[in-house]
Structure formats: C-alpha cells, structure tokens
Coordinates of C-alpha atoms in Angstrom, one line a residue:
Chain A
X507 CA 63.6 124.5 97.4
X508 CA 66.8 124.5 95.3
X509 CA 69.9 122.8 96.2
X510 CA 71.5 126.3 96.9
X511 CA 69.2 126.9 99.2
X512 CA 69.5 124.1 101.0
X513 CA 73.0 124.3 100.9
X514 CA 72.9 128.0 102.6
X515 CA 70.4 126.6 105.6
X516 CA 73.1 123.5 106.2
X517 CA 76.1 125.8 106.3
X518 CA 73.7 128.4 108.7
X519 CA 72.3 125.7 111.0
X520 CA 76.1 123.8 111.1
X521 CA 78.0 127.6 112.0
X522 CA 75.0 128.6 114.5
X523 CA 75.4 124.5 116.5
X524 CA 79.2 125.5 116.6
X525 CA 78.5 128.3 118.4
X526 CA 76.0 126.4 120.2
X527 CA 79.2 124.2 121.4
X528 CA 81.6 126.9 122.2
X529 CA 78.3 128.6 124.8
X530 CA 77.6 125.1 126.4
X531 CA 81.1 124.7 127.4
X532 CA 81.1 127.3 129.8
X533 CA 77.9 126.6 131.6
X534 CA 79.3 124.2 134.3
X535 CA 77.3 122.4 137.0
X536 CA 80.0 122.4 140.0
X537 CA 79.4 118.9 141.6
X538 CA 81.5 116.4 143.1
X539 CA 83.4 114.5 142.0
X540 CA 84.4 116.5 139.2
X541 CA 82.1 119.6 137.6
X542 CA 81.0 118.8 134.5
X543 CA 80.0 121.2 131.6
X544 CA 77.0 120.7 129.3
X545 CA 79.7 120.2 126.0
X546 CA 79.5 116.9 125.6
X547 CA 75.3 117.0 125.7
X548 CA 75.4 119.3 122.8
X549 CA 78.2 117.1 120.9
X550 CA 75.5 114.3 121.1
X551 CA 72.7 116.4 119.7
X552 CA 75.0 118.0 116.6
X553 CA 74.5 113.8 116.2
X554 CA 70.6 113.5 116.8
X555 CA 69.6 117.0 116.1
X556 CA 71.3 118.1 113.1
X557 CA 71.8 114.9 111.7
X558 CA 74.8 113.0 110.5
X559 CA 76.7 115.7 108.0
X560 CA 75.5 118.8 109.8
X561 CA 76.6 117.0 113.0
X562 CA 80.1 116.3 111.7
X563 CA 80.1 119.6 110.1
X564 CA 79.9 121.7 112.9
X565 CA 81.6 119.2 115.8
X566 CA 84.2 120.1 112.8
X567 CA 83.8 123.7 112.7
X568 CA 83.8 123.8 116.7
X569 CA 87.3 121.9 116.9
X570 CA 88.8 124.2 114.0
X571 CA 87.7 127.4 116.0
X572 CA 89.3 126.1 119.3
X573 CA 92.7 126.2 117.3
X574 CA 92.8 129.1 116.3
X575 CA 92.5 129.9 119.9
X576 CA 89.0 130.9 120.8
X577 CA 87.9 130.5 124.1
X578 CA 85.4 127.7 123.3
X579 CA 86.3 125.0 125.0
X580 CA 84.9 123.9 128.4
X581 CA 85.6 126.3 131.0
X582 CA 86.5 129.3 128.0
X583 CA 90.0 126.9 127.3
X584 CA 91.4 127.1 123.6
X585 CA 94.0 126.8 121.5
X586 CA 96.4 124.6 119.3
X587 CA 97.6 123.0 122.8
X588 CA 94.5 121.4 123.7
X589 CA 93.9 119.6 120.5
X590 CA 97.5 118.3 120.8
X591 CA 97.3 117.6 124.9
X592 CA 96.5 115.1 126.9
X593 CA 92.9 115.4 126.5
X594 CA 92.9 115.4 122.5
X595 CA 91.7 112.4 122.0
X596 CA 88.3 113.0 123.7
X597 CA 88.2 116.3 121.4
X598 CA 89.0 114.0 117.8
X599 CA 86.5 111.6 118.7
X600 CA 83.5 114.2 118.3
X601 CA 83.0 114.4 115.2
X602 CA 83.2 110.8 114.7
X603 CA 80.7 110.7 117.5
X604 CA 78.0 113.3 115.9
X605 CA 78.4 111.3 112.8
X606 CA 77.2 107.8 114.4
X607 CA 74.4 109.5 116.0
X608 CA 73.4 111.7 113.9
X609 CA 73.4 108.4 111.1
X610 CA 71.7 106.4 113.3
X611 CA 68.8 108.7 114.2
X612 CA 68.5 109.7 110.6
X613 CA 67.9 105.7 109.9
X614 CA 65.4 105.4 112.7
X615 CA 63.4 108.8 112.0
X616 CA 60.4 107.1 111.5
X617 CA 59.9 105.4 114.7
X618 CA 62.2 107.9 117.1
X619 CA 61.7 106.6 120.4
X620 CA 63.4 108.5 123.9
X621 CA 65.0 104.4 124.1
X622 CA 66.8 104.2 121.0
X623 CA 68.4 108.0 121.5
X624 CA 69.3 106.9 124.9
X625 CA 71.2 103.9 123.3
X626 CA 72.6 106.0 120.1
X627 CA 73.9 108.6 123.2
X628 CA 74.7 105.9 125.2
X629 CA 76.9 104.0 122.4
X630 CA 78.5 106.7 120.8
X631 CA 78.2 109.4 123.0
X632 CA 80.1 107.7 125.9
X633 CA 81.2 104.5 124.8
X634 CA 83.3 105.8 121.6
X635 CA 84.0 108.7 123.0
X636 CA 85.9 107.2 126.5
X637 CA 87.2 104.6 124.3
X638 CA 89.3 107.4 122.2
X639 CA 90.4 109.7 125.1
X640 CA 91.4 106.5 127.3
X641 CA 93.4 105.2 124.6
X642 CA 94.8 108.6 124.0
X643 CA 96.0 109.4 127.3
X644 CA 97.7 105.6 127.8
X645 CA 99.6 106.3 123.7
X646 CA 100.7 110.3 124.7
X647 CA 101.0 110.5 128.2
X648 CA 102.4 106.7 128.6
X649 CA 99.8 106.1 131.3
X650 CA 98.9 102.3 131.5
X651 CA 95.1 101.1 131.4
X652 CA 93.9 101.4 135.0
X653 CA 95.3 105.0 135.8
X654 CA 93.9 106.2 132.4
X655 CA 90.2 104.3 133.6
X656 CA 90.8 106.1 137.0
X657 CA 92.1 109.0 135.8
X658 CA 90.4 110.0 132.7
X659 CA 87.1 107.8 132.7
X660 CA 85.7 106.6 135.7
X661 CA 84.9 110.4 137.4
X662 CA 83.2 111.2 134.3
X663 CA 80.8 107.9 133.4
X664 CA 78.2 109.4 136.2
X665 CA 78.1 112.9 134.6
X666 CA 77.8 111.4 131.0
X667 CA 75.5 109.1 131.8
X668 CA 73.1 111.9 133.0
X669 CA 74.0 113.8 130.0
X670 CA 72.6 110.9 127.8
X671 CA 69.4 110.7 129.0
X672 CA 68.7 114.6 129.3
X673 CA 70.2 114.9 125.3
X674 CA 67.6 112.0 124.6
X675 CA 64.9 114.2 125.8
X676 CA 66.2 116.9 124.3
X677 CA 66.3 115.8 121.1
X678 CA 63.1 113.7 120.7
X679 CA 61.3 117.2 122.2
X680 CA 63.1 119.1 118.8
X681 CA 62.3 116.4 116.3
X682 CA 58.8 117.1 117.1
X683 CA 58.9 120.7 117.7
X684 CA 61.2 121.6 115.2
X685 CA 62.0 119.3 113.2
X686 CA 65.4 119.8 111.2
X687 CA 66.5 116.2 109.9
X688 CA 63.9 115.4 107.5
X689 CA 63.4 111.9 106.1
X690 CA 64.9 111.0 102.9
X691 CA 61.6 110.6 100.6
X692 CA 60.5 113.9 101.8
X693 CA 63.6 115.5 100.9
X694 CA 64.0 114.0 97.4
X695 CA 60.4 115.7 96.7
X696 CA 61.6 118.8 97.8
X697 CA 64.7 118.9 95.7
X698 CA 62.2 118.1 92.7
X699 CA 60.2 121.0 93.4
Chain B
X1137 CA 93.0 147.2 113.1
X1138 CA 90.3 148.1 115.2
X1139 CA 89.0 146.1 118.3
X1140 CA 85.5 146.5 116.4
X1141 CA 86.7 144.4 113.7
X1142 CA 87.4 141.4 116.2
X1143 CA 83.9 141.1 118.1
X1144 CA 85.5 137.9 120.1
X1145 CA 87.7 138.3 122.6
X1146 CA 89.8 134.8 122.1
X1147 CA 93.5 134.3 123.2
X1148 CA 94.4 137.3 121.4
X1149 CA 95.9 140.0 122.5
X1150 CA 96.4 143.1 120.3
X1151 CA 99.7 145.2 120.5
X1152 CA 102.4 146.5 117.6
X1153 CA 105.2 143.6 117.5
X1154 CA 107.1 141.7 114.6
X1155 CA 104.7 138.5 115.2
X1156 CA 101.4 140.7 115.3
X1157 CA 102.3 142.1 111.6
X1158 CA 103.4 138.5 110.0
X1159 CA 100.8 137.6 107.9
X1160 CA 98.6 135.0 109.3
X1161 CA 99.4 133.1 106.5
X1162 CA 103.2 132.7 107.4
X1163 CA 102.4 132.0 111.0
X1164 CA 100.4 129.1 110.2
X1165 CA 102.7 127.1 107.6
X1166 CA 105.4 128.1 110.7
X1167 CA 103.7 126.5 113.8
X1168 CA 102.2 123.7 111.4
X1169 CA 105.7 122.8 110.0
X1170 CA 107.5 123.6 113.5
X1171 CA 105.1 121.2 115.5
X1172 CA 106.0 118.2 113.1
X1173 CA 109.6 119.0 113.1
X1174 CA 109.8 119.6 116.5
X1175 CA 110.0 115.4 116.7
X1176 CA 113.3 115.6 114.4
X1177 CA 114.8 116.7 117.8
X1178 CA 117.0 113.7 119.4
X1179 CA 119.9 115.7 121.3
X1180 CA 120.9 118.4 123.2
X1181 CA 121.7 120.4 120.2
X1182 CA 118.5 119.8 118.5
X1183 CA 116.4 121.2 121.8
X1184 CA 118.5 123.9 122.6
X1185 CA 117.9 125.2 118.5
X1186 CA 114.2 124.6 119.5
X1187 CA 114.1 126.0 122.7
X1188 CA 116.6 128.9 121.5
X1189 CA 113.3 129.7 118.4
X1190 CA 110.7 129.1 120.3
X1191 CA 112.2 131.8 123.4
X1192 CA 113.1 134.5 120.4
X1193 CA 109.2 134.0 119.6
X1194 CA 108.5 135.0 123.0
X1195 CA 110.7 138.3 122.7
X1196 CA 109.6 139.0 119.7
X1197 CA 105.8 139.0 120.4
X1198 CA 106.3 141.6 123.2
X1199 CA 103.7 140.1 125.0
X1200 CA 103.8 139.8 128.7
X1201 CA 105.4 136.5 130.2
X1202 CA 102.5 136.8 132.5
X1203 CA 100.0 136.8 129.8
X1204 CA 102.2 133.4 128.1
X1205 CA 102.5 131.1 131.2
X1206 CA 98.2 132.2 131.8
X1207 CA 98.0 130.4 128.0
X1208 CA 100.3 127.8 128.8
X1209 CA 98.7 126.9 132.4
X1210 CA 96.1 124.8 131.7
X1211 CA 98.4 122.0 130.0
X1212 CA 101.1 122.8 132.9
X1213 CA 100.3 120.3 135.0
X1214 CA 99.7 117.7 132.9
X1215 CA 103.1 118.0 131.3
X1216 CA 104.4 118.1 135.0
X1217 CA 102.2 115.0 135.6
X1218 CA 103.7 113.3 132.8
X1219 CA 107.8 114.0 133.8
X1220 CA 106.8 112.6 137.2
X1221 CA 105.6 109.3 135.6
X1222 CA 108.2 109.0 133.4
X1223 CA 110.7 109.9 136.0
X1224 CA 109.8 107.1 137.7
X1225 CA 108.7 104.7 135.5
X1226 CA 111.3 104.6 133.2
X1227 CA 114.1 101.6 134.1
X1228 CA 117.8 101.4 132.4
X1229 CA 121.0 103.7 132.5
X1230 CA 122.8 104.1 136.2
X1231 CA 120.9 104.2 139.5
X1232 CA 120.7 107.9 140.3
X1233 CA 118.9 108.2 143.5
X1234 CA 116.1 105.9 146.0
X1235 CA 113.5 107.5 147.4
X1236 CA 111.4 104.2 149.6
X1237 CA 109.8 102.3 146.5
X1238 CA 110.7 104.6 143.8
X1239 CA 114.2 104.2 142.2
X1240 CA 115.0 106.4 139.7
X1241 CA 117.5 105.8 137.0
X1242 CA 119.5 107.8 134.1
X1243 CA 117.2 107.4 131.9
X1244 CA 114.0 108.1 134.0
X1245 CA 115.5 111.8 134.3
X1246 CA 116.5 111.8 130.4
X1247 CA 113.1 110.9 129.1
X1248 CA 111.3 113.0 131.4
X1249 CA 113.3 116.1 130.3
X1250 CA 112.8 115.3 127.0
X1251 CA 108.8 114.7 127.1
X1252 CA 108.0 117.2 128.9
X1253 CA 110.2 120.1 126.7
X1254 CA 109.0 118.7 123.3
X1255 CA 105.7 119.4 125.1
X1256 CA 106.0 122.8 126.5
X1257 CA 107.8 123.5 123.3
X1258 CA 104.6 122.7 121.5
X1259 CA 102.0 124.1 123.5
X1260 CA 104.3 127.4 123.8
X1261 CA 104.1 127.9 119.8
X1262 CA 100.7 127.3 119.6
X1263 CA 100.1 129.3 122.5
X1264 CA 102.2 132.2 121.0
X1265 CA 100.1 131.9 117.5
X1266 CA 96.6 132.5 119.3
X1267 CA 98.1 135.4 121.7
X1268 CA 99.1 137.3 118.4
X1269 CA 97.1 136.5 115.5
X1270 CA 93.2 137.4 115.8
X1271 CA 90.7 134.2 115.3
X1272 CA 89.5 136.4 112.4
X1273 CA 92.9 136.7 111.2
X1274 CA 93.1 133.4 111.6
X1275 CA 90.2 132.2 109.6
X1276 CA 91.2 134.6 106.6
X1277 CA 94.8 132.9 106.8
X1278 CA 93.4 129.6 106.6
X1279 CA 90.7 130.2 103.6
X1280 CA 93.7 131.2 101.7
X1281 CA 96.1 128.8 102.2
X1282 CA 93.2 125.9 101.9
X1283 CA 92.2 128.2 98.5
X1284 CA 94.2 125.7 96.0
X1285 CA 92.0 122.6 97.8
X1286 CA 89.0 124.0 96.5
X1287 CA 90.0 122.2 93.3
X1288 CA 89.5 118.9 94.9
X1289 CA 86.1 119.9 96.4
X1290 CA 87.3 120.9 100.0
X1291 CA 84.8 123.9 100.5
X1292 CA 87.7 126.1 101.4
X1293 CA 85.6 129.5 101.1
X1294 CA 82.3 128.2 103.0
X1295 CA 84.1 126.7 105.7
X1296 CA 86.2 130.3 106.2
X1297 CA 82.5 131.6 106.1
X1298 CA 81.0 129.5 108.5
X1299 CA 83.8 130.2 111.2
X1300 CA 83.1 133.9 110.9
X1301 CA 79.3 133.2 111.6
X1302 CA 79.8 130.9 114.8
X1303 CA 82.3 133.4 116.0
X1304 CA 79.9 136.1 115.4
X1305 CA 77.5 134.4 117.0
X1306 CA 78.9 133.3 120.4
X1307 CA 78.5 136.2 122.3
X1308 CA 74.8 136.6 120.7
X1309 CA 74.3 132.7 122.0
X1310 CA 75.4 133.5 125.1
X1311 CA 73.3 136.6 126.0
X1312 CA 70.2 134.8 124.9
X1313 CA 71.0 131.8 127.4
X1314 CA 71.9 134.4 129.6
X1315 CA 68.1 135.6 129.3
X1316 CA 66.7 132.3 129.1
X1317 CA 67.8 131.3 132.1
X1318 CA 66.5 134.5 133.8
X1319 CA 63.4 134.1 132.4
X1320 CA 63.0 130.4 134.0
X1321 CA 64.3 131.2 137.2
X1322 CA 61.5 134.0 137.5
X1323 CA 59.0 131.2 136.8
X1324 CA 60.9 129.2 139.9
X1325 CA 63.2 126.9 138.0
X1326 CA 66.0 125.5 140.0
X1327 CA 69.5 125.1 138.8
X1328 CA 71.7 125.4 141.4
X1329 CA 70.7 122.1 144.0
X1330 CA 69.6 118.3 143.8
X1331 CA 71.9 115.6 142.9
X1332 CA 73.4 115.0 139.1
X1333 CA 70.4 114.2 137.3
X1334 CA 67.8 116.2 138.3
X1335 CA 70.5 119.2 138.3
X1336 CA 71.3 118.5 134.4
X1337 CA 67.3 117.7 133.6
X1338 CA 67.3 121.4 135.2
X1339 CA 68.9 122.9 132.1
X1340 CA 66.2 121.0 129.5
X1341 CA 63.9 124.3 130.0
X1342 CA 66.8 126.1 128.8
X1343 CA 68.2 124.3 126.1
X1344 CA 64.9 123.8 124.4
X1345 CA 64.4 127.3 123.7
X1346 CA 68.2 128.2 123.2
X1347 CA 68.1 126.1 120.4
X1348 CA 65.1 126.9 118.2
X1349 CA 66.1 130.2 119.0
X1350 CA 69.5 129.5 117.4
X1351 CA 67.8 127.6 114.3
X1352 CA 65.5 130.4 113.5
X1353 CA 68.2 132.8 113.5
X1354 CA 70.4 129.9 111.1
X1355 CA 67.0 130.0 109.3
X1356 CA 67.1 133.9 108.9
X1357 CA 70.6 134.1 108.1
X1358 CA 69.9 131.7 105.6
X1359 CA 67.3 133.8 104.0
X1360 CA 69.3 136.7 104.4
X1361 CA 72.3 135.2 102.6
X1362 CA 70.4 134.1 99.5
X1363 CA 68.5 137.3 99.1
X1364 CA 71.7 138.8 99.1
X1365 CA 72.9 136.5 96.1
X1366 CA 75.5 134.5 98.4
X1367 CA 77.1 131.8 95.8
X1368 CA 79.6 130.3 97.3
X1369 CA 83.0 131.3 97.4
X1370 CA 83.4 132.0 93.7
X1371 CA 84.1 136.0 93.1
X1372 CA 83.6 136.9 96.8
X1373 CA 85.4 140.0 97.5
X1374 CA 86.9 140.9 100.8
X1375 CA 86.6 143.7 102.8
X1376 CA 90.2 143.5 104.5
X1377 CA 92.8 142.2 102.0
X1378 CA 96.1 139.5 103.1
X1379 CA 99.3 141.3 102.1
X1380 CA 102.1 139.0 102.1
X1381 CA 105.4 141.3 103.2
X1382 CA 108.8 140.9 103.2
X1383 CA 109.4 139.6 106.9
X1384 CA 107.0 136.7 105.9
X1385 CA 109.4 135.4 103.1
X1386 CA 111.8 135.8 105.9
X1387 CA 110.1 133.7 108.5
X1388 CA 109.7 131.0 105.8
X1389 CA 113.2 131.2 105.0
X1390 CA 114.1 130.5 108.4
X1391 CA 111.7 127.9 109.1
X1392 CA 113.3 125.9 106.2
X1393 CA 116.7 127.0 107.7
X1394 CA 115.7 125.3 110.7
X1395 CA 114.2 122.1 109.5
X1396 CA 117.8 121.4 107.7
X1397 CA 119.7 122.1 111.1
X1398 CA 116.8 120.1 113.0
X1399 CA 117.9 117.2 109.8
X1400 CA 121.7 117.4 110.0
X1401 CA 121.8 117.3 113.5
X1402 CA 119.9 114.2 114.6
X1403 CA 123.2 112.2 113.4

C-alpha cells in the first residue's frame, strides 16, 4: 500500500464517521429526565474506532459542517450560533475527546479489553467532556458552579454513563470484526511494501 | 443553481436576493470579522450601528422573518435565560424596583440588555449566513479563502473534499439506518421500552452494521478515488467556478467602514 493510498482511505473513513455523527444526532431515545441522542456514543468511537487522527479528523469535519449550517447537530440543530452558544463548550471539547480515546486505544491495541474502553469512555468521554461545557456555561452565560452542575451536567451523567458502556461494546465488537486501527509494526510493514 | 446541485437540505433556503448572490467568499470574511467586532461595541451608539447592520441584513436577504426567528429559536431561550440572571444578579447603580428577594438595580437592567443583544446580534448573523448561502457554497468559499494555508501544510483542498463527501453522504447514512432498524425490528428487536440501559444496548444491533456498512463504502470510495487518479488538491478543476463581483468589494468596503465607526466610537 502506498502512502497515497492510505491517505485516500483516512480522508474516506474520517468524511464517512462525520456523516456518521451528523445521522446519530437525530436518533433520540425520549426518556426522562431529559432525551438523549446517540451523538456523543459515536463522538467516543471516532476515538476508539478510528483511532486518534481519524478521530480528531472527522469530530473536526463534523463541527466545521454544523457551521456552515447543516442540520447535524442533535435534534437536526446547526449553525454558527451553536458553536458560539451556551452549549459550545461541550461541542469544542470533541475533538479533544476523540483524540484521547482514540490515543489511548491505539496504545492498548494489543490487549483491548471491554474494561479499559469503558475507562478511556468513561475518562474522556464524560469526564473531559462535562468538565468543558460546565466550565463553559459558568465563563459565557455567568452561571456559578452549582447551577451549571444542575443545569448542564447532572441530567445528563445517567445517559452518558449508559452511552459509555454500549460504545465499549461497540467498539471492542469492530476491532475484531473490522478492524480499522491497525498496530504500529504492522503498518510500518505495509508502508514498506 | 439548481436544487440538484445542493442534495442537503441545511439551513438554507434558496431565493433571488442581494445576500444569496454575494460570493460565499465575502459573506464569510463578513460574519467572521463582524462576530469579533461585534465586542468593540460599549454604547448606545455602537449597538444601535450593530443592530441598525445586522436588521438591513434581514431586509436584504428577503427571507421570511418567520423563517429567521425558526433559526434563531433554539438559542432564544437561553439568551432570555441569561438577561434574567443577569437582571438579577447584577448589584451597583440605583435601586430600580423589589420584587420579595430579588432587587434589581441600574446596572442589573444595563448588563442584561447588553448580553443578551451582543448575543442575538451574533446568533442573528450567523443565522442569516446559513439561511442564504448553500453548505456547498459554503465549503467552496472556505477551500478558497483557506487556499493560501495550503503553504503551511493546512490540507485546505482535502478538507473542502471531505465536507462534500459527509454531506453527500448523510442522507445515504440515514436511509441505511433507516433499513437497519427495520430489518431488526422484523427479527423482534425492541427499541422503544425498558429503562436507559437496556433501551441504548437496544441500538448495538444497529450500530454494528451501520458502521461496517459506512467503512466499506469509505473503503470503495477510496478505491474509487485513486482509480480515478485523485492527487490531492493540486490541479483539481471545478465544476462550478467562484466569481468575485462587484457588490462583494462593496460588502468588504463596508465591513471595514464599520469596524472604524465600531473603533472611533467606543471613546
């Protein structure tokens, strides 16, 4: 395989996850307390899925086609407002997010366990992610620390928390069934071919 | 331009106006500018020049104000959310009025007034740039104006490329889930009861196959692409050419207009 090839497939697989993004954002489970969309499950596996550069490559791609205002983001929202909102920060911290995941599963390929996805998801997924838009909404919308944990993280945690553990599952079921991130040795011998 | 050209239906809604015929080009470098100058704005006279651009933009789409407030809706509340915290948050100036526990001052009302129009301002222009530009349009536009990066190794080109593809293949994405879902529902899958997790373990069946179907078609657009001697960027030509008209030296002209106004008058 030569390096444009490979370049072609990662610019392929990164467009085809970003519209893999902009679909799972409007399938919405309605529960109580608050319906939650399947977005942030895919964000996670850009991350363990794709791997670290194709993760942040097409978390990338997603945010840049939801300016421009395509209906992509969950519940078919869009456009330069959101990413400047109230809820922005949870957006920025995406990429970020596929990036740790997707770095950490690539460093643990060898011995992939449903476990240390769960933790990556957990970590990154929820923790980083919660972190950012909390912090956001108490900088931009001047709320202070417990209305922003009320507000903007508490109703979610239960959600998210599900959403870790089906990712993990979904993700350790496509590194064996299709596997896309390919260790580092094996790559190397493909590049020389 | 033809509806076939624009497969997605975004934000965007087609009609014959000044804004729809600006070159994408110009709109972006506009809103991009206006949304950092927008914070040069500290009095009256600054916000009403703001308010008094960003209502012309309105009239000058010729889009619906129906169709505008839909766009701006979402984001509504939140900036009406935010006034009402800062309305009564906010301590200093004279006591204007006491409602029980809440006391609200001079500068409670000033600040809320102020937050919540920078805001409305903001999300208005942004608004206005999906509603008449076409995400296609959009992409083009950016590719351009990110053109001299290239240079410094931002794939300007490829990432242009790669937006057209997802957009492309959204809709095809979202029939297939559409069938996959269908499929497993025939076969007695469940998605609409139990409590959180088993109702989100209920969409493993379909995300499974979603995505290898999505990765073989990546892997056959992949093929497709090199077979067809995709290089990059370099020497690409384009089916549907930018042409950079005279109103779009105009809108510049009066975006730079405006920033020296915006300047002078925060004294």
């Amino acid at each position: 395989m030569t390096r444009g090839t490979a370049r072609i497939r990662n610019m392929a697989y990164a467009a085809l996850f970003a519209a893999l993004l902009a679909v799972s954002g409007q399938i919405a489970i309605p529960l109580p307390p608050v319906p939650i969309t399947l977005q942030t499950l895919v964000v996670m596996l850009a991350g363990s899925v794709l791997g670290a550069r194709r993760g942040l490559i097409s978390v990338l791609l997603f945010i840049l086609l939801a300016a421009f205002g395509a209906p992509v983001l969950s519940g078919g929202k869009g456009g330069l407002a959101q990413l400047v909102g109230p809820t922005a920060g949870y957006i920025w911290s995406w990429p970020v997010a596929a990036y740790l995941i997707g770095w950490m599963t690539e460093r643990s390929l060898h011995r992939l366990r449903f476990w240390k996805l769960l933790i990556y998801h957990v970590v990154w997924g929820i923790g980083w992610i919660y972190l950012c838009g909390g912090l956001w909404l108490m900088v931009a919308v001047g709320m202070d620390g417990q209305a922003a944990l009320i507000g903007g993280v508490l109703p979610f945690l239960p959600g998210d928390a599900a959403k870790a553990v089906v990712a993990s599952t979904v993700a350790l079921t496509l590194s064996r069934a299709y596997p896309i991130i390919r260790p580092r040795s094996a790559e190397s011998v493909r590049a020389a071919e | 331009m033809s509806r076939l050209n624009h497969p997605v239906i975004g934000q965007y809604i087609p009609a014959d106006s000044f804004l729809h015929r600006l070159d994408p080009r110009a709109k972006l470098v506009f809103v991009f500018v206006f949304m950092m100058i927008v914070f040069l704005a500290k009095n009256a006279a600054g916000y009403s020049l703001l308010v008094g651009v960003a209502l012309s933009g309105v009239l000058l789409s010729r889009i619906p104000l129906p169709m505008i407030l839909r766009g701006i809706k979402p984001v509504l509340y939140l900036i009406i959310l935010t006034a009402l915290l800062h309305l009564g948050m906010t301590r200093g100036g004279d006591v204007w009025w006491e409602l029980g526990p809440i006391t609200v001052y001079e500068q409670g009302v000033v600040q809320a007034t102020v937050i919540s129009l920078r805001f409305l301002i903001l999300v208005l222009m942004g608004t206005l740039l999906t509603l008449t530009t076409s995400p296609m349009e959009l992409t083009d536009g950016l590719e351009r104006l990110l053109c001299p990066l290239t240079r410094v190794g931002v794939p300007a080109q490829d990432l242009a490329l790669m937006m057209s593809i997802a957009l492309r293949f959204i809709p095809t994405l979202w029939e297939e889930m559409d069938k996959i879902m269908m499929a497993q529902r025939a076969r007695g899958a469940d998605f609409d009861s139990g409590h959180l997790l088993r109702r989100v373990k209920s969409y493993i069946p379909v995300l499974i196959p979603l995505f290898i179907s999505a990765f073989r078609r990546a892997e056959e657009l992949a093929l497709a692409m090199e077979a067809r001697g995709y290089r990059g960027g370099k020497g690409r030509t384009r089916i549907r050419e930018l042409r950079w008209k005279k109103e779009d030296t105009i809108l510049l002209v009066v975006l730079a207009v405006l920033s020296i106004s915006l300047w002078w008058l925060r004294g």
